[in-house]
XYZ file of C-alpha atoms in Angstrom:
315
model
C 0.000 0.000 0.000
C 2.761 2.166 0.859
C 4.179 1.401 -2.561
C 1.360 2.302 -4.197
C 0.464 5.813 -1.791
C 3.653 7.421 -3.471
C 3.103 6.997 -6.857
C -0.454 8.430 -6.130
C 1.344 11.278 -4.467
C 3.438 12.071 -7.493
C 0.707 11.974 -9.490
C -0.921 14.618 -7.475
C 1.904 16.938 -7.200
C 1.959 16.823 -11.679
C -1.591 17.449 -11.854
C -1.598 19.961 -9.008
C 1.527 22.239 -11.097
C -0.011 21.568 -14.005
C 2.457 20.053 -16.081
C 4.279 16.145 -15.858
C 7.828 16.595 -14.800
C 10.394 13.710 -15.105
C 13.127 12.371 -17.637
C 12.757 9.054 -20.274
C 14.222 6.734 -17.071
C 11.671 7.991 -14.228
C 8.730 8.022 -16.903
C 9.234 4.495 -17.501
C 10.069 3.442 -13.633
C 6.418 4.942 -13.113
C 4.912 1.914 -15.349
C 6.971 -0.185 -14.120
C 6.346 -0.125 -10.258
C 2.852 0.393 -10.896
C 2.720 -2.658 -12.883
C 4.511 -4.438 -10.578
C 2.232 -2.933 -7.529
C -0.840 -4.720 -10.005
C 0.765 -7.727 -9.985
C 1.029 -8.020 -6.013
C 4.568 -8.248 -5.994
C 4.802 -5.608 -2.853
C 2.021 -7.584 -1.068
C -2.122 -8.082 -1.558
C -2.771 -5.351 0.527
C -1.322 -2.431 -2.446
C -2.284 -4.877 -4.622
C -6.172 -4.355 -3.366
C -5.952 -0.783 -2.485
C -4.895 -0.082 -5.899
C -8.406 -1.719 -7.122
C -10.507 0.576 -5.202
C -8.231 3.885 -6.171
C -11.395 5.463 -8.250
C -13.389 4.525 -5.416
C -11.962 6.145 -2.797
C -10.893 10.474 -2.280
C -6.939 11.029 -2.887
C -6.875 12.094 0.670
C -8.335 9.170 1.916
C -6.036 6.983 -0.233
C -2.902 9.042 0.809
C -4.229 8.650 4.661
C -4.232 5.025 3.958
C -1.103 4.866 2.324
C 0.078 6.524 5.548
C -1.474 3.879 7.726
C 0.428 0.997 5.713
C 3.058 1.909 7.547
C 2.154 3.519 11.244
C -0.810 1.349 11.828
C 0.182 -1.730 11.473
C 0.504 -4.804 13.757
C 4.250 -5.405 12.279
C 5.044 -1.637 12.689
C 8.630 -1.215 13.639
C 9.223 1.338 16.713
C 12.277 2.252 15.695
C 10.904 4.022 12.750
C 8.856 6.495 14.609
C 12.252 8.855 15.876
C 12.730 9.039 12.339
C 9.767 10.607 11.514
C 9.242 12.356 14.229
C 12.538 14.353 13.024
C 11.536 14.537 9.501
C 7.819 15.981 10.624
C 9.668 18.671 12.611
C 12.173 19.569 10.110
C 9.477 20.012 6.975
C 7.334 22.091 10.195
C 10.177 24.389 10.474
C 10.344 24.488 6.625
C 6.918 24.979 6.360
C 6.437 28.130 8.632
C 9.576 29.767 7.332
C 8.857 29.268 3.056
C 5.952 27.158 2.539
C 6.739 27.581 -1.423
C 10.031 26.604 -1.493
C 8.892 23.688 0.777
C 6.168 22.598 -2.129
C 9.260 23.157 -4.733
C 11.684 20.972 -3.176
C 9.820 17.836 -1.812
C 8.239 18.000 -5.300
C 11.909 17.522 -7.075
C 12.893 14.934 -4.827
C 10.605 13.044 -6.166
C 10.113 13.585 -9.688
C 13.017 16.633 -10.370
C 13.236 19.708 -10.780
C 11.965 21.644 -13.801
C 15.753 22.989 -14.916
C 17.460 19.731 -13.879
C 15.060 16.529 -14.514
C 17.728 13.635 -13.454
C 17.270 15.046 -9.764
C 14.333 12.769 -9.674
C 14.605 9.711 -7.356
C 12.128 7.450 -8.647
C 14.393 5.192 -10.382
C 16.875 4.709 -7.193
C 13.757 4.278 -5.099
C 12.177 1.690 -7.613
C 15.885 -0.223 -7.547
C 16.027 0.046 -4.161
C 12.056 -1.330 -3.620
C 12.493 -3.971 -6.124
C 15.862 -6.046 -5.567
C 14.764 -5.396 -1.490
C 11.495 -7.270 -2.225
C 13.174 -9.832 -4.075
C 16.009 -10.435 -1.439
C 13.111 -11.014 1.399
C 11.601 -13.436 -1.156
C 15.075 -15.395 -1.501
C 15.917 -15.119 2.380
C 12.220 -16.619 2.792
C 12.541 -19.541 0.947
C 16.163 -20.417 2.029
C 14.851 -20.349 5.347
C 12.593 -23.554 4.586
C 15.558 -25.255 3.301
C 17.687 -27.683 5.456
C 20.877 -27.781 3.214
C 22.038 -24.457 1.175
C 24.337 -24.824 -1.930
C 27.443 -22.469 -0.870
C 27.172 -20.997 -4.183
C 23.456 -19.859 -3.292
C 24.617 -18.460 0.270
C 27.478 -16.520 -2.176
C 24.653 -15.389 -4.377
C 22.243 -14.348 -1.208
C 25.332 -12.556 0.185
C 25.932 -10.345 -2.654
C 22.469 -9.588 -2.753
C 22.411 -8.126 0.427
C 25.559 -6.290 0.210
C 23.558 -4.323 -2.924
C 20.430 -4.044 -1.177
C 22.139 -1.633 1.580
C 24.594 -0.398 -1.494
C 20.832 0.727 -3.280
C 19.699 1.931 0.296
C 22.198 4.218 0.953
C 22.647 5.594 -2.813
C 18.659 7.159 -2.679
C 18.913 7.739 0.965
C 22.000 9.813 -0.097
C 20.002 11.876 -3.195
C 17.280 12.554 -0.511
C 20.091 14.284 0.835
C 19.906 17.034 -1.543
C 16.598 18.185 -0.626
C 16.842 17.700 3.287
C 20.046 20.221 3.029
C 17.920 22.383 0.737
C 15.037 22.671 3.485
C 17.622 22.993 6.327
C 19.060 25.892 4.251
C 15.306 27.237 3.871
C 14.561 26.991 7.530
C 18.073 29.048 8.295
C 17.047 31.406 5.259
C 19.475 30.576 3.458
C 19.597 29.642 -0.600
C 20.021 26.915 -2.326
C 21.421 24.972 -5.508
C 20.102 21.602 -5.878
C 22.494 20.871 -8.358
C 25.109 22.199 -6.687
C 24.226 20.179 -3.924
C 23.671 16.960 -5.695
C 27.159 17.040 -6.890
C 28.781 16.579 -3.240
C 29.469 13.256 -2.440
C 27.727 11.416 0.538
C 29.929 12.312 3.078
C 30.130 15.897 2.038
C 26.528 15.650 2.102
C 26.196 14.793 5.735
C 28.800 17.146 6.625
C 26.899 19.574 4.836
C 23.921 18.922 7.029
C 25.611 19.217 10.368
C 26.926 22.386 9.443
C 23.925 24.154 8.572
C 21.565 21.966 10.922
C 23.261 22.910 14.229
C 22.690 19.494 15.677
C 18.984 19.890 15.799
C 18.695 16.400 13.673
C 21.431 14.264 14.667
C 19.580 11.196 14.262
C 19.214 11.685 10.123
C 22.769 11.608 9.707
C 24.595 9.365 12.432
C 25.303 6.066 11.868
C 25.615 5.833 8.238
C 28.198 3.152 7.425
C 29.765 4.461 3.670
C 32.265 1.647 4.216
C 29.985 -1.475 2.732
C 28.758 1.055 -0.017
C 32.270 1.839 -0.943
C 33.932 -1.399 -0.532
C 30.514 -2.683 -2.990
C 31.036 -0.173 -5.284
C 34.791 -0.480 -5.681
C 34.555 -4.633 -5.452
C 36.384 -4.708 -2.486
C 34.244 -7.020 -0.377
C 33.232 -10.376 -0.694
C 31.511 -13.111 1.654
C 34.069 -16.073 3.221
C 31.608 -18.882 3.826
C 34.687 -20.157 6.113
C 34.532 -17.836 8.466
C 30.415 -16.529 7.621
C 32.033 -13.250 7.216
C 32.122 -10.206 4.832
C 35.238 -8.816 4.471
C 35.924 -5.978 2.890
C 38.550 -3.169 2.029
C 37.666 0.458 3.066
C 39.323 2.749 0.376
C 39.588 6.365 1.099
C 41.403 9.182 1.347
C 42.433 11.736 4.526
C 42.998 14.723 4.473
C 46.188 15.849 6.406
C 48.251 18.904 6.777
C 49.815 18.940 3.183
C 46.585 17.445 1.331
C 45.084 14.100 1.312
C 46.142 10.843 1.602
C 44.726 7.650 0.466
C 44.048 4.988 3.100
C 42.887 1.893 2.858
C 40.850 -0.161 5.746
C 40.185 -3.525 6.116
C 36.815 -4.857 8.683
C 34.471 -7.318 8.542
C 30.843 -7.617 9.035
C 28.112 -10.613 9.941
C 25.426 -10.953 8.204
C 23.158 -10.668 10.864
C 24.611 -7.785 11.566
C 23.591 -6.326 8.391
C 20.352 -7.735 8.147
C 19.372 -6.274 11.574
C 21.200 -3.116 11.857
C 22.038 -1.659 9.210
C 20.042 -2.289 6.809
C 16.650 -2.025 8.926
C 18.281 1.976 8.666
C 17.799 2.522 5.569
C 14.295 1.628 5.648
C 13.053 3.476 8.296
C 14.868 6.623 7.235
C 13.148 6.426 3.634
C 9.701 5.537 5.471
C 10.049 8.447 7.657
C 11.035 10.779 4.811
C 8.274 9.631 2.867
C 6.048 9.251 5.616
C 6.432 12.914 6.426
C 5.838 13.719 2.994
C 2.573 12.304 3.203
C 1.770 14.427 6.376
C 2.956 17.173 5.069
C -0.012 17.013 2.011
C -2.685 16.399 4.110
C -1.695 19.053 6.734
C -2.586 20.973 3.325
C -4.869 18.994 1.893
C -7.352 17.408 4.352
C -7.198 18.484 8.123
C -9.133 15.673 9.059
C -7.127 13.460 7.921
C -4.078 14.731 9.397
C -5.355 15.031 12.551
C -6.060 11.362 12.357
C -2.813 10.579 11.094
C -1.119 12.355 13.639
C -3.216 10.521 16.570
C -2.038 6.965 15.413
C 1.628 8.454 15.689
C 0.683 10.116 19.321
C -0.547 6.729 20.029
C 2.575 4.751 19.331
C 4.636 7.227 21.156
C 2.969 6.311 24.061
């Protein structure tokens, strides 16, 4: 359902500006996570709420879409800090430049009008997609008594790229969270400019002009996995059930910067439970907020309901 609540929320925000933003590669992620939302890959329940979409208001559907998430029996707690922080950062956003506010959750989803490959959808729709199918693998190895050691390789490397996918969107949603902390300090901003930087520029970037106020969106990242994936510098012993991996990067010292190079390893439940559970509830809380943040606008009501299941869980 969740899956299905943003696409209906991009679809607003187009029809609401009056015009359909988005480049060749987001047009056709579009079709194809709505055809794979038809198909029930992401579960019945977006699979059934999509049937009833001309039945239903878009506020109600958004609401519901909302309720996917915070109203569930399987909710995870450790979601709700997140946000919690996101709700008051778009609040302070909101009261400073409600405009630029509109303007900037708009391009991170579907890009901005001068620069369309700021849109996320087709890092969110890798991200969804080869998550969805890793669950599906771990699910049926799980009823198997004996795993081929080439199909625990195989499972490995899949969940070294589902974090690797994780962090790259969490990272472009990192444009537009430094864009509204620089709107709620009123400052300017370049989302190009800021798209550029690379992730940890990004959260430096953040600190800086956040003052501390969100700590929680930007600790605990680990850019080693993600770097040591991207550069093919970490691979899964099935002697020792360990990832080990090579940390390359570079230091900056008196005279310039240095390269370094650090070797750790990792468990696997270690990923599977802590860091990549992260990723997820930073991109639910991100888009979770997002959803407030429209029917704050939209539909009071709604909101106000919305906001009670959250006051509930915080309880």
């Amino acid at each position: 359902m969740f899956t299905y609540g943003f696409l209906n929320l991009i679809e607003i925000i187009q029809i609401e500006k009056g015009y359909k933003m988005g480049s060749n590669l987001f047009d056709s992620e579009i079709k194809n996570l709505e055809a794979l939302t038809k198909s029930g890959a992401f579960g019945s329940e977006s699979q059934n709420l999509l049937k009833k979409r001309g039945e239903i208001s878009t506020q109600e559907f958004i609401y519901l879409s909302f309720c996917s998430i915070y109203d569930d029996p399987n909710f995870d707690y450790e979601t709700l800090p997140y946000i919690i922080d996101f709700m008051d950062l778009f609040r302070e956003g909101q009261s400073t430049n409600p405009q630029a506010m509109v303007d900037i959750i708009t391009a991170s989803m579907v890009g901005d009008k001068n620069n369309l490959q700021l849109e996320t959808m087709s890092s969110y729709t890798r991200f969804l997609t080869e998550h969805q199918i890793l669950k599906n693998n771990l699910s049926e190895m799980s009823k198997e008594r004996s795993v081929d050691p080439l199909k625990r390789i195989e499972l490995a490397n899949a969940i070294l790229h589902d974090y690797s996918n994780g962090f790259e969107y969490c990272m472009k949603l990192f444009t537009f969270i430094i864009a509204i902390a620089r709107v709620v300090n009123g400052k300017e901003y370049d989302l190009q400019i800021i798209d550029k930087q690379p992730s940890s520029n990004k959260l430096n970037l953040f600190r800086q002009i956040d003052g501390g106020k969100h700590n929680l969106l930007v600790d605990g990242w680990d850019d080693r996995i993600r770097n040591a994936d991207s550069h093919a510098s970490i691979v899964y012993n099935p002697q020792t059930c360990l990832f080990e991996g090579k940390n390359n990067h570079y230091q900056k010292t008196d005279t310039g910067k240095i390269r370094r190079v650090e070797e750790f390893t990792i468990t696997p439940v270690e990923l599977l439970t802590k860091v990549i559970p992260r990723v997820g509830r930073f991109i639910h809380g991100y888009l979770g907020a997002s959803y407030l943040l429209y029917l704050v606008n939209a539909d009071r009501e709604y909101y106000d309901k919305a906001v009670v299941i959250l006051k509930e869980l915080s309880k």
